[in-house]
């Protein structure tokens, strides 16, 4: 018994699944795969794989499989260690800030993994760290001299 394709198509909110169901529905109705591909504006290879999956496993064969992707280069433990390093070294005691190159160097020395600057920024986003920092202070900065400078009158003072 063939499933009720129009009902299944209306029931799904996944556009990709809807296209697969529509393709299989046309196939069951007797259209050839080239006509289906032209009608749906997809490749004939895609239609062939959808129909083959349907014939082999039924409607369950049309569901999208999990995409594996590339595994992350840093383990969750290493990411925690990196986040602690970044938080503890965000502002250097001798003045200045932690830079992306410093993080690249730390990852290379500590974990032996090379990273690019854009890769470091992606890791920071993943760790919920914002790359906007406060303005750094010069180590020889004097608050008294700044206040004295503010007290010097200029032409525009009332």
mmCIF file of C-alpha atoms in Angstrom:
data_model
loop_
_atom_site.group_PDB
_atom_site.id
_atom_site.type_symbol
_atom_site.label_atom_id
_atom_site.label_comp_id
_atom_site.label_asym_id
_atom_site.label_seq_id
_atom_site.Cartn_x
_atom_site.Cartn_y
_atom_site.Cartn_z
ATOM 1 C CA UNK A 1 0.000 0.000 0.000
ATOM 2 C CA UNK A 2 1.403 3.382 -0.967
ATOM 3 C CA UNK A 3 1.349 6.170 1.585
ATOM 4 C CA UNK A 4 -0.867 9.231 1.165
ATOM 5 C CA UNK A 5 1.798 11.549 -0.273
ATOM 6 C CA UNK A 6 -0.281 14.760 -0.431
ATOM 7 C CA UNK A 7 -1.125 14.368 3.252
ATOM 8 C CA UNK A 8 2.530 13.669 4.158
ATOM 9 C CA UNK A 9 3.703 16.651 2.092
ATOM 10 C CA UNK A 10 1.258 18.994 3.841
ATOM 11 C CA UNK A 11 2.174 17.585 7.269
ATOM 12 C CA UNK A 12 5.921 18.251 7.074
ATOM 13 C CA UNK A 13 7.477 21.659 7.686
ATOM 14 C CA UNK A 14 10.908 20.589 6.405
ATOM 15 C CA UNK A 15 11.303 21.954 2.881
ATOM 16 C CA UNK A 16 13.949 19.382 1.913
ATOM 17 C CA UNK A 17 11.772 16.501 3.061
ATOM 18 C CA UNK A 18 8.831 18.018 1.188
ATOM 19 C CA UNK A 19 10.889 18.041 -2.027
ATOM 20 C CA UNK A 20 11.905 14.405 -1.513
ATOM 21 C CA UNK A 21 8.306 13.364 -0.864
ATOM 22 C CA UNK A 22 7.146 15.260 -3.933
ATOM 23 C CA UNK A 23 9.768 13.539 -6.079
ATOM 24 C CA UNK A 24 8.789 10.086 -4.832
ATOM 25 C CA UNK A 25 5.112 10.954 -5.270
ATOM 26 C CA UNK A 26 5.721 11.781 -8.935
ATOM 27 C CA UNK A 27 7.703 8.549 -9.328
ATOM 28 C CA UNK A 28 4.850 6.497 -7.853
ATOM 29 C CA UNK A 29 2.462 8.288 -10.244
ATOM 30 C CA UNK A 30 4.513 6.964 -13.177
ATOM 31 C CA UNK A 31 6.719 9.898 -14.205
ATOM 32 C CA UNK A 32 10.294 9.114 -15.155
ATOM 33 C CA UNK A 33 13.212 10.419 -13.125
ATOM 34 C CA UNK A 34 14.404 12.922 -15.720
ATOM 35 C CA UNK A 35 10.939 14.544 -15.865
ATOM 36 C CA UNK A 36 10.801 14.710 -12.068
ATOM 37 C CA UNK A 37 14.249 16.334 -11.922
ATOM 38 C CA UNK A 38 13.247 18.919 -14.524
ATOM 39 C CA UNK A 39 9.934 19.651 -12.801
ATOM 40 C CA UNK A 40 11.487 20.054 -9.333
ATOM 41 C CA UNK A 41 14.608 21.833 -10.669
ATOM 42 C CA UNK A 42 16.979 19.391 -8.963
ATOM 43 C CA UNK A 43 19.601 17.054 -10.370
ATOM 44 C CA UNK A 44 18.616 13.677 -11.732
ATOM 45 C CA UNK A 45 21.196 12.130 -9.408
ATOM 46 C CA UNK A 46 19.308 13.484 -6.404
ATOM 47 C CA UNK A 47 16.016 12.100 -7.702
ATOM 48 C CA UNK A 48 17.693 8.726 -8.325
ATOM 49 C CA UNK A 49 19.029 8.577 -4.761
ATOM 50 C CA UNK A 50 15.684 9.616 -3.238
ATOM 51 C CA UNK A 51 13.753 7.031 -5.242
ATOM 52 C CA UNK A 52 16.305 4.319 -4.433
ATOM 53 C CA UNK A 53 16.125 5.177 -0.724
ATOM 54 C CA UNK A 54 12.330 5.040 -0.849
ATOM 55 C CA UNK A 55 12.302 1.695 -2.661
ATOM 56 C CA UNK A 56 14.792 0.254 -0.194
ATOM 57 C CA UNK A 57 13.552 1.653 3.178
ATOM 58 C CA UNK A 58 10.187 3.302 2.491
ATOM 59 C CA UNK A 59 9.390 6.772 3.840
ATOM 60 C CA UNK A 60 12.025 6.359 6.587
ATOM 61 C CA UNK A 61 14.682 6.163 3.856
ATOM 62 C CA UNK A 62 13.919 9.763 2.871
ATOM 63 C CA UNK A 63 14.748 11.277 6.263
ATOM 64 C CA UNK A 64 17.941 13.277 6.349
ATOM 65 C CA UNK A 65 20.849 11.519 7.991
ATOM 66 C CA UNK A 66 22.999 13.253 10.586
ATOM 67 C CA UNK A 67 25.913 15.142 9.076
ATOM 68 C CA UNK A 68 29.152 14.187 10.763
ATOM 69 C CA UNK A 69 31.408 17.032 9.709
ATOM 70 C CA UNK A 70 34.982 17.517 10.769
ATOM 71 C CA UNK A 71 35.680 16.711 14.429
ATOM 72 C CA UNK A 72 36.915 19.636 16.534
ATOM 73 C CA UNK A 73 40.667 19.852 16.977
ATOM 74 C CA UNK A 74 40.469 20.840 20.650
ATOM 75 C CA UNK A 75 38.803 18.520 23.153
ATOM 76 C CA UNK A 76 36.226 19.884 25.628
ATOM 77 C CA UNK A 77 38.834 19.678 28.415
ATOM 78 C CA UNK A 78 41.298 21.676 26.311
ATOM 79 C CA UNK A 79 38.616 24.276 25.558
ATOM 80 C CA UNK A 80 37.965 24.717 29.296
ATOM 81 C CA UNK A 81 41.691 25.092 29.925
ATOM 82 C CA UNK A 82 41.940 27.643 27.087
ATOM 83 C CA UNK A 83 39.005 29.656 28.451
ATOM 84 C CA UNK A 84 40.609 29.778 31.904
ATOM 85 C CA UNK A 85 43.887 30.958 30.358
ATOM 86 C CA UNK A 86 42.135 33.693 28.385
ATOM 87 C CA UNK A 87 40.128 34.946 31.362
ATOM 88 C CA UNK A 88 43.126 34.977 33.692
ATOM 89 C CA UNK A 89 45.433 36.686 31.153
ATOM 90 C CA UNK A 90 42.984 39.075 29.465
ATOM 91 C CA UNK A 91 44.740 42.121 30.920
ATOM 92 C CA UNK A 92 48.474 41.766 31.368
ATOM 93 C CA UNK A 93 49.915 43.047 34.648
ATOM 94 C CA UNK A 94 52.725 44.887 32.864
ATOM 95 C CA UNK A 95 50.283 46.691 30.551
ATOM 96 C CA UNK A 96 48.669 45.708 27.303
ATOM 97 C CA UNK A 97 46.076 43.130 26.417
ATOM 98 C CA UNK A 98 45.955 39.514 25.358
ATOM 99 C CA UNK A 99 45.968 39.369 21.570
ATOM 100 C CA UNK A 100 44.912 36.716 19.090
ATOM 101 C CA UNK A 101 48.560 35.946 18.366
ATOM 102 C CA UNK A 102 49.100 35.263 22.082
ATOM 103 C CA UNK A 103 46.236 32.762 22.047
ATOM 104 C CA UNK A 104 47.627 31.095 18.906
ATOM 105 C CA UNK A 105 50.988 30.793 20.631
ATOM 106 C CA UNK A 106 49.403 29.329 23.793
ATOM 107 C CA UNK A 107 47.434 26.724 21.807
ATOM 108 C CA UNK A 108 50.566 25.766 19.868
ATOM 109 C CA UNK A 109 52.769 25.432 22.957
ATOM 110 C CA UNK A 110 50.204 23.847 25.282
ATOM 111 C CA UNK A 111 48.354 21.509 22.917
ATOM 112 C CA UNK A 112 50.658 21.277 19.893
ATOM 113 C CA UNK A 113 47.894 22.295 17.492
ATOM 114 C CA UNK A 114 48.398 25.044 14.903
ATOM 115 C CA UNK A 115 45.573 27.590 14.599
ATOM 116 C CA UNK A 116 44.909 30.615 12.433
ATOM 117 C CA UNK A 117 43.649 33.932 13.728
ATOM 118 C CA UNK A 118 40.189 33.373 12.245
ATOM 119 C CA UNK A 119 40.113 29.943 13.918
ATOM 120 C CA UNK A 120 40.895 31.553 17.270
ATOM 121 C CA UNK A 121 38.026 34.008 16.833
ATOM 122 C CA UNK A 122 35.661 31.103 16.085
ATOM 123 C CA UNK A 123 36.808 29.368 19.272
ATOM 124 C CA UNK A 124 36.218 32.571 21.268
ATOM 125 C CA UNK A 125 32.672 32.766 19.900
ATOM 126 C CA UNK A 126 32.142 29.116 20.811
ATOM 127 C CA UNK A 127 33.400 29.800 24.355
ATOM 128 C CA UNK A 128 31.009 32.781 24.716
ATOM 129 C CA UNK A 129 33.881 35.219 25.014
ATOM 130 C CA UNK A 130 33.613 38.664 23.482
ATOM 131 C CA UNK A 131 36.710 39.961 21.754
ATOM 132 C CA UNK A 132 36.011 43.547 22.772
ATOM 133 C CA UNK A 133 38.216 44.553 25.674
ATOM 134 C CA UNK A 134 38.767 47.653 27.725
ATOM 135 C CA UNK A 135 41.408 50.115 26.728
ATOM 136 C CA UNK A 136 44.759 49.069 28.077
ATOM 137 C CA UNK A 137 46.667 51.225 30.543
ATOM 138 C CA UNK A 138 50.274 52.137 30.173
ATOM 139 C CA UNK A 139 52.375 50.677 33.019
ATOM 140 C CA UNK A 140 53.910 54.107 33.802
ATOM 141 C CA UNK A 141 50.570 55.900 33.773
ATOM 142 C CA UNK A 142 50.071 58.430 36.579
ATOM 143 C CA UNK A 143 46.586 59.393 37.735
ATOM 144 C CA UNK A 144 47.908 62.552 39.479
ATOM 145 C CA UNK A 145 49.524 63.866 36.281
ATOM 146 C CA UNK A 146 46.305 63.242 34.375
ATOM 147 C CA UNK A 147 44.294 65.224 36.936
ATOM 148 C CA UNK A 148 46.854 68.066 36.871
ATOM 149 C CA UNK A 149 46.620 68.159 33.078
ATOM 150 C CA UNK A 150 42.826 68.450 33.267
ATOM 151 C CA UNK A 151 43.175 71.537 35.518
ATOM 152 C CA UNK A 152 45.189 73.528 32.954
ATOM 153 C CA UNK A 153 42.825 76.200 31.595
ATOM 154 C CA UNK A 154 42.465 76.590 27.862
ATOM 155 C CA UNK A 155 40.799 79.263 25.675
ATOM 156 C CA UNK A 156 37.457 77.469 25.519
ATOM 157 C CA UNK A 157 36.942 77.167 29.293
ATOM 158 C CA UNK A 158 34.282 79.520 30.724
#
